[in-house]
mmCIF file of C-alpha atoms in Angstrom:
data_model
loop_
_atom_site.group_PDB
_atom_site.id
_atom_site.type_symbol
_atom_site.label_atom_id
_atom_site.label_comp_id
_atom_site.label_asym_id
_atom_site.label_seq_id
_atom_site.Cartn_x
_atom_site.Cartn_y
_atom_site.Cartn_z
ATOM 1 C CA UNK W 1 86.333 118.526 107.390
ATOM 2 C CA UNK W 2 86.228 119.862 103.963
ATOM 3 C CA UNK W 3 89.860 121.330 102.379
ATOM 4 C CA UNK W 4 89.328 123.798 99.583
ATOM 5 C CA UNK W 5 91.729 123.546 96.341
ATOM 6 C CA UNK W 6 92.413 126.094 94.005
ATOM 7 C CA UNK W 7 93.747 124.532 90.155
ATOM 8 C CA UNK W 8 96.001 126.095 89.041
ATOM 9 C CA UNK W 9 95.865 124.542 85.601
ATOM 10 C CA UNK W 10 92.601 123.008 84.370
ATOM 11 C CA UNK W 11 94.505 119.807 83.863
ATOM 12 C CA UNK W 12 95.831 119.296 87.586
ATOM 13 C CA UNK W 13 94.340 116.300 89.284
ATOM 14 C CA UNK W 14 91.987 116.731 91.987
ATOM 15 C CA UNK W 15 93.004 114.057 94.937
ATOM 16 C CA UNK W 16 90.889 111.376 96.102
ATOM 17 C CA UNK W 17 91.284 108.633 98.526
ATOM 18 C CA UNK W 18 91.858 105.054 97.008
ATOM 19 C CA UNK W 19 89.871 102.729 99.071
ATOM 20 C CA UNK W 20 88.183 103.498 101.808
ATOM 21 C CA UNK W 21 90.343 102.311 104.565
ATOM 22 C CA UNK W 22 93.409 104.681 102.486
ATOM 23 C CA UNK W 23 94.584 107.131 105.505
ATOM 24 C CA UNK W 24 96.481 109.084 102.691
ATOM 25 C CA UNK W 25 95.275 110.875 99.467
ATOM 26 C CA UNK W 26 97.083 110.600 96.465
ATOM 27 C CA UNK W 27 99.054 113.287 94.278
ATOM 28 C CA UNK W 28 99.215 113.476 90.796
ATOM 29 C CA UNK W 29 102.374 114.729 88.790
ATOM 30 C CA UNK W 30 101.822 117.487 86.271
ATOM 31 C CA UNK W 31 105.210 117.437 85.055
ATOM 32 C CA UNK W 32 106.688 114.589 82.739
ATOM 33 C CA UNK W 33 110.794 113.327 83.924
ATOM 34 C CA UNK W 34 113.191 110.445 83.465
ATOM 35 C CA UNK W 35 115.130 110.737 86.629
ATOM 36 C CA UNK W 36 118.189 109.227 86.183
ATOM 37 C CA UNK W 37 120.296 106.855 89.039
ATOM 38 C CA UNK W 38 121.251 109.282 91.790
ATOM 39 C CA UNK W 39 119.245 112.371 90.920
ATOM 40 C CA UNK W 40 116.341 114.150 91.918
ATOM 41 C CA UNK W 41 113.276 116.259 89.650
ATOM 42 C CA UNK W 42 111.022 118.891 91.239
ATOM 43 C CA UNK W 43 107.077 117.589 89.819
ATOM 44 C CA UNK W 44 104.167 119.946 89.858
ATOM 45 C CA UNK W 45 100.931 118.705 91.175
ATOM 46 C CA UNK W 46 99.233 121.985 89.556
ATOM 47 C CA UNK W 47 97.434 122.461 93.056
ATOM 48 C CA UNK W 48 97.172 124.557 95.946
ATOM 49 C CA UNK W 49 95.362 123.775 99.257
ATOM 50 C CA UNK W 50 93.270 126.309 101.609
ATOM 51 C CA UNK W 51 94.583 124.207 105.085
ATOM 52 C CA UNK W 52 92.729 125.396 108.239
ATOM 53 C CA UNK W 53 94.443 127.015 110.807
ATOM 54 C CA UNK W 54 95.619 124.573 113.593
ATOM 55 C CA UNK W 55 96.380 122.141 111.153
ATOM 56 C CA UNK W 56 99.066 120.899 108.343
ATOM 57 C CA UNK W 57 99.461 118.594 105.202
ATOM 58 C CA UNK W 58 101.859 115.809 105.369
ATOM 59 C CA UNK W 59 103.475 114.683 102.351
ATOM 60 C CA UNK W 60 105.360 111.209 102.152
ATOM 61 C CA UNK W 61 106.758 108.896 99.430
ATOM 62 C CA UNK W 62 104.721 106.402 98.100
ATOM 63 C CA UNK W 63 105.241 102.910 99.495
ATOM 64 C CA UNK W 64 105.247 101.356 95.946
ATOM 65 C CA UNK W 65 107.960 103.691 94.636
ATOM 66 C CA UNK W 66 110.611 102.696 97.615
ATOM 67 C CA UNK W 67 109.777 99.062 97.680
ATOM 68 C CA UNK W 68 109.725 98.290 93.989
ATOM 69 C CA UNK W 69 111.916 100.665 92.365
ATOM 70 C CA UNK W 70 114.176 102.995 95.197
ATOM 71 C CA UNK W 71 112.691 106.285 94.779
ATOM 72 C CA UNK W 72 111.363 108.500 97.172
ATOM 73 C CA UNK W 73 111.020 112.175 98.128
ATOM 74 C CA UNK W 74 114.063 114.029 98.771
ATOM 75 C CA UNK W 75 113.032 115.880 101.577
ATOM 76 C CA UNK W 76 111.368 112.397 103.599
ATOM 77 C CA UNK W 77 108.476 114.306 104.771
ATOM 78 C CA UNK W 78 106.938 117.482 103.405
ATOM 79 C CA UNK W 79 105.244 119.779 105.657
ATOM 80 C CA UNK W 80 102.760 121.930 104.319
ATOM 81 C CA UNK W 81 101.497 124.632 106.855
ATOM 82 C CA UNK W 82 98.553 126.271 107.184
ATOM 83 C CA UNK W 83 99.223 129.223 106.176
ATOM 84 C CA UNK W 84 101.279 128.163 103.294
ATOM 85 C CA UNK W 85 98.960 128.808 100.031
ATOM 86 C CA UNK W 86 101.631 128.043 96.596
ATOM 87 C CA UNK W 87 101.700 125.424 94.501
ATOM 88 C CA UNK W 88 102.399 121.554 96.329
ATOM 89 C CA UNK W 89 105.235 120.876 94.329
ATOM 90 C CA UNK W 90 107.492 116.651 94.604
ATOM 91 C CA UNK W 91 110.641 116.138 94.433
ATOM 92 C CA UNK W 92 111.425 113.090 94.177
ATOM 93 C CA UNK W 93 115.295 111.112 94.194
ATOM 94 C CA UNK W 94 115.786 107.911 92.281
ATOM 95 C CA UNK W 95 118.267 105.820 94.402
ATOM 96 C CA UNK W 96 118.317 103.027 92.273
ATOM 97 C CA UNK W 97 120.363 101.662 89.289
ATOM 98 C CA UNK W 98 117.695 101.908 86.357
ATOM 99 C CA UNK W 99 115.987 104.988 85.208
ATOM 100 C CA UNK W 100 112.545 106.305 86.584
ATOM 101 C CA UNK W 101 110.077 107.621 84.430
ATOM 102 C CA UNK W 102 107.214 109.875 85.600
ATOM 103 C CA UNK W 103 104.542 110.550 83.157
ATOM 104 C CA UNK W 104 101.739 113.136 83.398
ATOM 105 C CA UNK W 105 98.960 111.762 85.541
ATOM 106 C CA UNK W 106 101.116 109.644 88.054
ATOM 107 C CA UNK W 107 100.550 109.079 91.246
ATOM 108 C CA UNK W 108 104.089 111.017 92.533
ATOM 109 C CA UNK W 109 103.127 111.156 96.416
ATOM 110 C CA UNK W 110 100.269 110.561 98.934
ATOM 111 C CA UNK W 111 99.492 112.821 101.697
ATOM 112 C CA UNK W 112 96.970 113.302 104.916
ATOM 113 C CA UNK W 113 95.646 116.690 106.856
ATOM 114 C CA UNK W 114 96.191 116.478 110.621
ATOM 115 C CA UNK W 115 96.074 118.384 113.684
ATOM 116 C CA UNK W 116 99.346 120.905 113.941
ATOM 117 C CA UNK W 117 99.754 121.799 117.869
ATOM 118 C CA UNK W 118 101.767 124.785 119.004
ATOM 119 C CA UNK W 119 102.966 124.457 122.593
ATOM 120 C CA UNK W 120 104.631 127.465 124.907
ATOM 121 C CA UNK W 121 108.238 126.620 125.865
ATOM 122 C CA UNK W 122 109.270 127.161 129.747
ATOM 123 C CA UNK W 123 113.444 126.908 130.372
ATOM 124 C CA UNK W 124 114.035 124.944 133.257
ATOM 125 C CA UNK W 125 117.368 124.250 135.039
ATOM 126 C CA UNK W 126 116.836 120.069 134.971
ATOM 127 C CA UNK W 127 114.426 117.596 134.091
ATOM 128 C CA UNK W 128 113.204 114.975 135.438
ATOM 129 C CA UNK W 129 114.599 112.130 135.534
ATOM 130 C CA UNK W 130 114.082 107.956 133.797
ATOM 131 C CA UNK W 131 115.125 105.036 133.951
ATOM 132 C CA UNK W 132 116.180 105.345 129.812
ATOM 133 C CA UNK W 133 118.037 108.399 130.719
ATOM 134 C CA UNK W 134 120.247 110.193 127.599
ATOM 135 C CA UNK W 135 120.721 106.237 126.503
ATOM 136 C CA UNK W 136 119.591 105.723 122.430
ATOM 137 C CA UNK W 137 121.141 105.024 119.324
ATOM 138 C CA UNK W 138 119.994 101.447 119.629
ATOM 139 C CA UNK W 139 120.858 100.804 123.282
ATOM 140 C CA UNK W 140 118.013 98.526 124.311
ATOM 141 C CA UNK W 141 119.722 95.565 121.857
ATOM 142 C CA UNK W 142 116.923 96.305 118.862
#
C-alpha cells in the first residue's frame, strides 16, 4: 500500500524504514529544543499524510529515547485517523534528570499504518460469563 505525503516545508524529512525487518517508520523533528527535567516541547515533523480510509497511523516513542535517556511522548500513543490531514506534530516529555536536546533532523518518533475497524454496538442486559470474571489489576500473581 502506498501513503501519499504532502511537505509542508521543502526541508521536512520524508520517512523511511530502517532495516528491513523495522515494523515502524521513523519521524524526523523539524523543530530544534532543549527540554528541560520534567517538561514537555511540541516538534514539527513538517509533514502531512493522505491515510486511506479504514485505516490509521500509530505514533509511539522511540525505544532508544526511554531506555537511554527517559523521554517519551506525552500522549503514549498518537492516533492519527484517516481522515485527519494537518501537520504530524511530537511532543515529547523528558522524565529524566539531565537535559534533552533535539536538533533538526532527529529521529523524534517512529510510527506504522494499520487496519482501523469500526464495529456496531448492541446493549445487552448481561454478558456472558468466565472463569476470569471482573478479576484484574494483577490478580493472577504476575
Amino acid at each position: 500500500m502506498q501513503i501519499k505525503i504532502n511537505k509542508i516545508f521543502p526541508e521536512a524529512i520524508i520517512p523511511i524504514y530502517a532495516t528491513p525487518g523495522s515494523a515502524c517508520f521513523d519521524l524526523h523533528s523539524l523543530t530544534e529544543a532543549v527540554i528541560r527535567p520534567g517538561e514537555a516541547a511540541i516538534l514539527r515533523t513538517g509533514l502531512r499524510f493522505e491515510i486511506p480510509e479504514g485505516w490509521k497511523m500509530l505514533v509511539f516513542s522511540r525505544s532508544g529515547h526511554g531506555f537511554k535517556y527517559d523521554v517519551s511522548l506525552s500522549n503514549s500513543v498518537g492516533v492519527i485517523d484517516s481522515d485527519y490531514v494537518g501537520e504530524v506534530l511530537v511532543k515529547l516529555r523528558n522524565d529524566s534528570e539531565e537535559t534533552f536536546d533535539v536538533r533538526v533532523g532527529d529521529r523524534v518518533a517512529q510510527a506504522e499504518v494499520v487496519p482501523a475497524w469500526q464495529h456496531d454496538f448492541e446493549v445487552v442486559s448481561e454478558i456472558k460469563e468466565t472463569e476470569r470474571g471482573g478479576q484484574g489489576f494483577g490478580h493472577s500473581g504476575r
